[in-house]
mmCIF file of C-alpha atoms in Angstrom:
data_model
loop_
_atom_site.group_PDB
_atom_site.id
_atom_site.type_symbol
_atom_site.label_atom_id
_atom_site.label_comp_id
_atom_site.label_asym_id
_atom_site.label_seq_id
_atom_site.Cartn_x
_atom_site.Cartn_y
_atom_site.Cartn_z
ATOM 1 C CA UNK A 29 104.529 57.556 142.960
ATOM 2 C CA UNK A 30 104.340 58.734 139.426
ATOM 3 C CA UNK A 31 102.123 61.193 137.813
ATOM 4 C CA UNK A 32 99.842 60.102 135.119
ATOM 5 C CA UNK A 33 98.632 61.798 131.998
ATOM 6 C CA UNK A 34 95.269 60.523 130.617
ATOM 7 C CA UNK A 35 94.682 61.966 126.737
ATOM 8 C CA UNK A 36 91.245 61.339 125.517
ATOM 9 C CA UNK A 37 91.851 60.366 121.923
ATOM 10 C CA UNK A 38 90.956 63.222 119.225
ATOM 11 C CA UNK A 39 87.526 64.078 117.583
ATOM 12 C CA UNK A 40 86.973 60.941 115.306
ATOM 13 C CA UNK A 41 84.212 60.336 112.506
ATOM 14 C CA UNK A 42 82.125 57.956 114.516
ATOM 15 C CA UNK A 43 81.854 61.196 117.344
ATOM 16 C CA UNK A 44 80.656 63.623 114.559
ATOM 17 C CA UNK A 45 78.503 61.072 113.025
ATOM 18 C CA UNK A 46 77.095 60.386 116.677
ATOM 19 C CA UNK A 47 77.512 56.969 116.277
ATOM 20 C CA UNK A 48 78.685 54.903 119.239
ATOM 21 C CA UNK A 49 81.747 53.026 117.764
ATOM 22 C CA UNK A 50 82.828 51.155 120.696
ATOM 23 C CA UNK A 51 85.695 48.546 119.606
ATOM 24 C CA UNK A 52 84.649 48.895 115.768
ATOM 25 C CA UNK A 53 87.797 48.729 113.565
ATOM 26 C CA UNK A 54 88.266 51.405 111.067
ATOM 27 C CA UNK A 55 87.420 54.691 113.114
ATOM 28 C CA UNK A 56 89.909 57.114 112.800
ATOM 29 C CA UNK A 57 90.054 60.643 113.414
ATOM 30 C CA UNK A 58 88.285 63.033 111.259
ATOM 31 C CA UNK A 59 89.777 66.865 110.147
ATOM 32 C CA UNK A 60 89.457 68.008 113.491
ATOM 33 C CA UNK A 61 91.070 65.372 115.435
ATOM 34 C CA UNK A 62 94.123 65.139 113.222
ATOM 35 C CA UNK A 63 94.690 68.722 113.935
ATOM 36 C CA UNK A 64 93.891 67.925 117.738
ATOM 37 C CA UNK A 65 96.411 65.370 117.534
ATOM 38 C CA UNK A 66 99.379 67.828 115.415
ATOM 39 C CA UNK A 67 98.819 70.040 118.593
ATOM 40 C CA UNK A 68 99.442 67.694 121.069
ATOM 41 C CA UNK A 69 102.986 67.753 121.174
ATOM 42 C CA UNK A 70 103.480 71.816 121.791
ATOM 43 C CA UNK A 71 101.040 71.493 124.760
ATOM 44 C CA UNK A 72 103.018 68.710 126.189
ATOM 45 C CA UNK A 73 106.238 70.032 125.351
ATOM 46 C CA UNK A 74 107.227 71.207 128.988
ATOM 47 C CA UNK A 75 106.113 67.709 130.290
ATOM 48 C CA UNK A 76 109.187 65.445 130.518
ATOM 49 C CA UNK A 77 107.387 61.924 129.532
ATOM 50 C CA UNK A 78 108.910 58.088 130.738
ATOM 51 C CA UNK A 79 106.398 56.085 128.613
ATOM 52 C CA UNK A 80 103.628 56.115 127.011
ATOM 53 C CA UNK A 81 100.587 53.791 127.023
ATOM 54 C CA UNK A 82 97.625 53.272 124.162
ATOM 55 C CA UNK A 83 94.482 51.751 123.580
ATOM 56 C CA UNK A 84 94.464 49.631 120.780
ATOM 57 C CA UNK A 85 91.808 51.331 118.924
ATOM 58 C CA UNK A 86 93.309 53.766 116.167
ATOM 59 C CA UNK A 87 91.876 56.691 116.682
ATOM 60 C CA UNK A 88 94.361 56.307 120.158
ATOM 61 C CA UNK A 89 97.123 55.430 117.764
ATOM 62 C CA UNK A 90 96.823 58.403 115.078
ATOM 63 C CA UNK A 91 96.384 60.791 118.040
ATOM 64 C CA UNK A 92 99.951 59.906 119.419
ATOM 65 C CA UNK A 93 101.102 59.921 116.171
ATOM 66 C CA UNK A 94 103.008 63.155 115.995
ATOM 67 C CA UNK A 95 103.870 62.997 119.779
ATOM 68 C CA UNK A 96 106.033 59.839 119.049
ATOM 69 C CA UNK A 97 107.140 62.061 116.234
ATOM 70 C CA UNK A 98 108.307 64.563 118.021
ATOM 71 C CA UNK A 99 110.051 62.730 120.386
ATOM 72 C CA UNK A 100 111.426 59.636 118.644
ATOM 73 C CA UNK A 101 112.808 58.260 122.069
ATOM 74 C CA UNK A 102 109.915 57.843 123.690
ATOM 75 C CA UNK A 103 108.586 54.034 124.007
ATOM 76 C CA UNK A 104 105.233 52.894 123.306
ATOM 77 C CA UNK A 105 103.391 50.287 125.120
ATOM 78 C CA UNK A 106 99.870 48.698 124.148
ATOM 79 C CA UNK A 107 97.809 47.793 126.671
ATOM 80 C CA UNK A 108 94.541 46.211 126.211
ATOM 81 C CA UNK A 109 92.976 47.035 129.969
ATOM 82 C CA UNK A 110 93.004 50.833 128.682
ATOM 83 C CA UNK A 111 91.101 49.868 125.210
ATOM 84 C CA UNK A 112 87.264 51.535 124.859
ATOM 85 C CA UNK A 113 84.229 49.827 126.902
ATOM 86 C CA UNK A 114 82.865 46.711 124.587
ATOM 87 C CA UNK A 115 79.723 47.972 124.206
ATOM 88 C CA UNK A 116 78.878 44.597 122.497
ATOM 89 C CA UNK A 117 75.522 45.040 120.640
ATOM 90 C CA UNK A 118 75.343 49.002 120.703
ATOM 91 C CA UNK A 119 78.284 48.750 119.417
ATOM 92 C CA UNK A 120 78.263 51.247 115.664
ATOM 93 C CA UNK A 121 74.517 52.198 116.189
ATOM 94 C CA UNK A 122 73.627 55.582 116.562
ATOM 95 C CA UNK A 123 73.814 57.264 119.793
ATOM 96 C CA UNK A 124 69.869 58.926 118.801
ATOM 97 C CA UNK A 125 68.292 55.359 117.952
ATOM 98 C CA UNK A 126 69.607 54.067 121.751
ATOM 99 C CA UNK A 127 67.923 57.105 123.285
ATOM 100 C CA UNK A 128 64.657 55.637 124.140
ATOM 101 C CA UNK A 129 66.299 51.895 125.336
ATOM 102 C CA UNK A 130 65.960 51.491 128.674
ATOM 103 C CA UNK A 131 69.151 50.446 129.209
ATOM 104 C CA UNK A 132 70.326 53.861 128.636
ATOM 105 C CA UNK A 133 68.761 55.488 131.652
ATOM 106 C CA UNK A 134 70.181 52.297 133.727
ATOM 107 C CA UNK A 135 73.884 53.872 132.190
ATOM 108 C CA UNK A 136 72.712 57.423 132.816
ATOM 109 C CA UNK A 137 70.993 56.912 136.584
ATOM 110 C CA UNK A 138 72.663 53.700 138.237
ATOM 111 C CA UNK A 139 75.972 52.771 135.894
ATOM 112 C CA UNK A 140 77.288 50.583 138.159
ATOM 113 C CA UNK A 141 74.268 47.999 137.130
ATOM 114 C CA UNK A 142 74.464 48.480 133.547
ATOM 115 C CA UNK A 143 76.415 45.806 131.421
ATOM 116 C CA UNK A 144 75.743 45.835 127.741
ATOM 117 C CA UNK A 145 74.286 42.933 125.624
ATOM 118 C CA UNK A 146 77.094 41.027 124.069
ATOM 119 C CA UNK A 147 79.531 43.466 125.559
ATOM 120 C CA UNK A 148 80.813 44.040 129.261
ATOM 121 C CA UNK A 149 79.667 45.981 132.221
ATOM 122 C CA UNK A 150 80.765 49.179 133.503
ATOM 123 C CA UNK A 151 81.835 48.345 136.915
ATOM 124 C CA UNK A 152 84.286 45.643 134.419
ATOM 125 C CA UNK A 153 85.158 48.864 132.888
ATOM 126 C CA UNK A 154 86.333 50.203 135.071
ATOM 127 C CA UNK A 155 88.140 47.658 137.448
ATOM 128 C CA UNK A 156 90.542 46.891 134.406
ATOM 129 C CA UNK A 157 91.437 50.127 133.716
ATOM 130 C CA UNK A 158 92.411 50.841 137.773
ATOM 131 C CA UNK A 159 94.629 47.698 137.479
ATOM 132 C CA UNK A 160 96.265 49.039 134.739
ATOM 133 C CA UNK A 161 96.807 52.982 135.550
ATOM 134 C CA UNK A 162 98.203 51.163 139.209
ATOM 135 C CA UNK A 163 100.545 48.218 137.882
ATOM 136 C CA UNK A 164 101.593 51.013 135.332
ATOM 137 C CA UNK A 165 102.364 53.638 138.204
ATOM 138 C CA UNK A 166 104.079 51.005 139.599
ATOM 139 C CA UNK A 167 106.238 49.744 137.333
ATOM 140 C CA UNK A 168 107.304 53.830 135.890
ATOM 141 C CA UNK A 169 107.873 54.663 139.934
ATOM 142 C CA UNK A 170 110.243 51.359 139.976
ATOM 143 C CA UNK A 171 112.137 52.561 136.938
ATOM 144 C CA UNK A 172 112.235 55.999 136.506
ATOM 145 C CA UNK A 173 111.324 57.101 140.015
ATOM 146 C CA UNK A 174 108.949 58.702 142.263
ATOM 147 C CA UNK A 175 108.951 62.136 140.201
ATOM 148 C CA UNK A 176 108.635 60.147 137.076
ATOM 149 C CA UNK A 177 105.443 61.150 134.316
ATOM 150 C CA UNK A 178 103.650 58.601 131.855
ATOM 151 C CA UNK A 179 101.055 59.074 129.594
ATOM 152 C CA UNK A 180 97.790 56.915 128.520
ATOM 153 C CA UNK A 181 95.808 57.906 125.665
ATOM 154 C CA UNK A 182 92.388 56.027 125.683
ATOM 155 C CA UNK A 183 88.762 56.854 125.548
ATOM 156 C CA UNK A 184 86.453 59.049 127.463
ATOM 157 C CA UNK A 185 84.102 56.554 130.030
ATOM 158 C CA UNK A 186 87.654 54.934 130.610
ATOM 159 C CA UNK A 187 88.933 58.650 131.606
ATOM 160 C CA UNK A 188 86.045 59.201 133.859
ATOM 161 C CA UNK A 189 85.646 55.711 135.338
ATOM 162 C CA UNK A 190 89.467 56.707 136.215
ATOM 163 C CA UNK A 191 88.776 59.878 137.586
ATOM 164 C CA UNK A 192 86.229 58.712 140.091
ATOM 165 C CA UNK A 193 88.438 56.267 141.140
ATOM 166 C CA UNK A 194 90.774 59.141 141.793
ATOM 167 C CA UNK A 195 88.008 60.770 143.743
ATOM 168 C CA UNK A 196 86.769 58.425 145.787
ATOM 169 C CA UNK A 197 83.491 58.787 143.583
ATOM 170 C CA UNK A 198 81.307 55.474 143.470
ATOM 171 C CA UNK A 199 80.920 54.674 139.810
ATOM 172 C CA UNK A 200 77.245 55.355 139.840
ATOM 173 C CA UNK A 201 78.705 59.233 139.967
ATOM 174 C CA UNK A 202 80.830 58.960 137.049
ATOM 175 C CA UNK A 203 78.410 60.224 134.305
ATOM 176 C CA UNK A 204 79.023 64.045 136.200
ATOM 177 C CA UNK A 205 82.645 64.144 134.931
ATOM 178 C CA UNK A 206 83.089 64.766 131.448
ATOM 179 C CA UNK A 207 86.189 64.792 128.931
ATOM 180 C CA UNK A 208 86.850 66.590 125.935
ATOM 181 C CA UNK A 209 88.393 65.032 122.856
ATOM 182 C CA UNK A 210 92.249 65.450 123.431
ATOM 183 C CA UNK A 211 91.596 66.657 126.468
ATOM 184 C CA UNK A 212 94.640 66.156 129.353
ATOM 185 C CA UNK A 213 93.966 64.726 132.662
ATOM 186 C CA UNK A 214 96.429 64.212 134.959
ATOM 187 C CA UNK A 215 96.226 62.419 138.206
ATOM 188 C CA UNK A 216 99.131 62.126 140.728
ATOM 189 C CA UNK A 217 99.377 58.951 143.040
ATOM 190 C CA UNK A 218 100.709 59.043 146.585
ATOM 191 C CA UNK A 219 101.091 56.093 149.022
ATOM 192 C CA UNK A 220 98.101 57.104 150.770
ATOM 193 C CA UNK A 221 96.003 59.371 148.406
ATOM 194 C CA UNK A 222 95.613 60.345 144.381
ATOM 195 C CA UNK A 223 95.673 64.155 143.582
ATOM 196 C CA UNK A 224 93.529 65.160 140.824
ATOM 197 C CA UNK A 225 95.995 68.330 138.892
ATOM 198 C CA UNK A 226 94.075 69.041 135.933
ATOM 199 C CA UNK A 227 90.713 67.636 134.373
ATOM 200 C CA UNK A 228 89.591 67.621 130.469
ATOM 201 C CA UNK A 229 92.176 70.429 129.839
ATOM 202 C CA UNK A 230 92.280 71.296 126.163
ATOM 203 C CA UNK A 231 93.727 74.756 126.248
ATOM 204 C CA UNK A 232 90.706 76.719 125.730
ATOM 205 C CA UNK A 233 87.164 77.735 127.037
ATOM 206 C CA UNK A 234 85.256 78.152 123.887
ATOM 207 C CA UNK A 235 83.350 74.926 124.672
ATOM 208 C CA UNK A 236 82.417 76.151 128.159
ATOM 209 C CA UNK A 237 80.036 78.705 126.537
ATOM 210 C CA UNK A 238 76.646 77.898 126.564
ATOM 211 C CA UNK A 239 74.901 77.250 123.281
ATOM 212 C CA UNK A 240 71.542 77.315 124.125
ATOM 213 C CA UNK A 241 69.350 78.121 121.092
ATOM 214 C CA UNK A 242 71.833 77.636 118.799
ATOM 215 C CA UNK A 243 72.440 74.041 118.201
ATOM 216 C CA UNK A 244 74.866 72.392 116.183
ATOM 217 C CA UNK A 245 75.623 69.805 114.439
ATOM 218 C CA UNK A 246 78.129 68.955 117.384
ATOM 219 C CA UNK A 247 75.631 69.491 119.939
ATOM 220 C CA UNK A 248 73.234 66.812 118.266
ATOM 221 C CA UNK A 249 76.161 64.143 118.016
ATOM 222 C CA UNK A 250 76.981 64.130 122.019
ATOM 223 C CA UNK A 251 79.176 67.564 121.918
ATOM 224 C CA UNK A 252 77.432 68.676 125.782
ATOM 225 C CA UNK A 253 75.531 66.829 127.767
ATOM 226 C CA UNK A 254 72.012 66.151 126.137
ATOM 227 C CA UNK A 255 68.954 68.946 127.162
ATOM 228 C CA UNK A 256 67.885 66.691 129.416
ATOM 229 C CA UNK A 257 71.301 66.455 131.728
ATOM 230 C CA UNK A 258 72.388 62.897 130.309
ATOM 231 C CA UNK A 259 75.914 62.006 129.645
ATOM 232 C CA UNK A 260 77.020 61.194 126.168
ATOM 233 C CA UNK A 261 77.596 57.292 126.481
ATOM 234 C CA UNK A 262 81.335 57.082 124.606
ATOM 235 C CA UNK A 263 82.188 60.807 125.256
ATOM 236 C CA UNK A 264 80.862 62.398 122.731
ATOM 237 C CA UNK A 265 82.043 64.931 119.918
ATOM 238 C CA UNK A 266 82.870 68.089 121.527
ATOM 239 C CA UNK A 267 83.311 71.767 120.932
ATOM 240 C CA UNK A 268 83.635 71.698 116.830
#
């Protein structure tokens, strides 16, 4: 079946403001991202692509931007089943003030329970965005064929919920996995078995160094995983 390409959308204001935007209109990608995104289409350049697939939410939109660009054939689809988890009422409140709820160590410890007030659960998550990655592989196998590639760009607990899906990994694992922003993925599907190929690739190690001591203002707005060991609910800013 086809390969797909999951791109985490690129460094936005709400993840260097460390706020968890969620659905929130209006978040777009900050200085960073934009140049994330201008990139995009060199590192992908070897990659033949049959479609490509968005989240709704701009800061998905803008990163694509100067892919589509570049290759002014290439179709875009929308898909709603890929958009960011509706964290309902965390939704634009700060990722520090939602610390100490206790919902959050329900998300951290046993995700598969959690299911945010006003919003959805994870396990809902994460079922719609396997029924779409699967009726998508389906329908780019049908038409372009079995050696066919397609892209998604969406958001970084849809990546992971994704990813442990690929692995066989019950959801309540899905917090170990992590994904940079503009980070490539890539996930090949067989009849019997998915292949994992590449995981939060961005191209460079810089954010693999451990900063320790040092913290900065990305580190405090869900750049690595907190002291602690949590995950960054959302996905966090990344290596500035």
């Amino acid at each position: 079946m086809a390969t797909l390409i999951l791109v985490r959308h690129g460094r936005s204001t709400a993840n260097t403001a460390g706020v968890l935007a969620g659905r929130t209109p209006g978040v777009h990608l900050d200085e960073r991202g934009v140049e994330q995104a201008a990139a995009l289409p060199g590192r992908l350049a070897a990659v033949p692509l049959a479609l490509a697939v968005t989240s709704p939410q701009e800061r998905c939109r803008e990163t694509l931007g100067p892919l589509l660009d570049a290759r002014p054939g290439l179709e875009l689809r929308t898909d709603e089943r890929v958009a960011e988890c509706d964290y309902g009422d965390w939704s634009g409140r700060k990722l520090g003030e939602l610390a100490d709820d206790p919902l959050m160590t329900v998300v951290q410890q046993h995700p598969s329970a959690a299911a945010f007030p006003g919003g959805e659960s994870l396990r809902a998550m994460q079922a719609r965005a396997v029924d779409a990655v699967r009726d998508w592989n389906a329908r780019v196998t049908a038409e372009h064929g079995e050696d066919a590639t397609y892209l998604v760009c969406t958001h970084g607990d849809i990546i992971k919920s994704l990813v442990a899906d690929a692995l066989g990994l019950h959801l309540d694992l899905f917090q170990r996995i992590h994904a940079e922003p503009c980070s490539v993925t890539a996930v090949r599907y067989t009849g019997t078995r998915p292949f994992l190929l590449r995981l939060g690739d961005t191209g460079e190690f810089g954010s693999l160094v451990s900063r320790h001591g040092r913290r900065t203002d990305a580190d405090t707005t869900g750049g690595d995983p907190a002291p602690e060991g949590n995950a960054v609910v959302g996905g966090g800013a990344g290596a500035p």
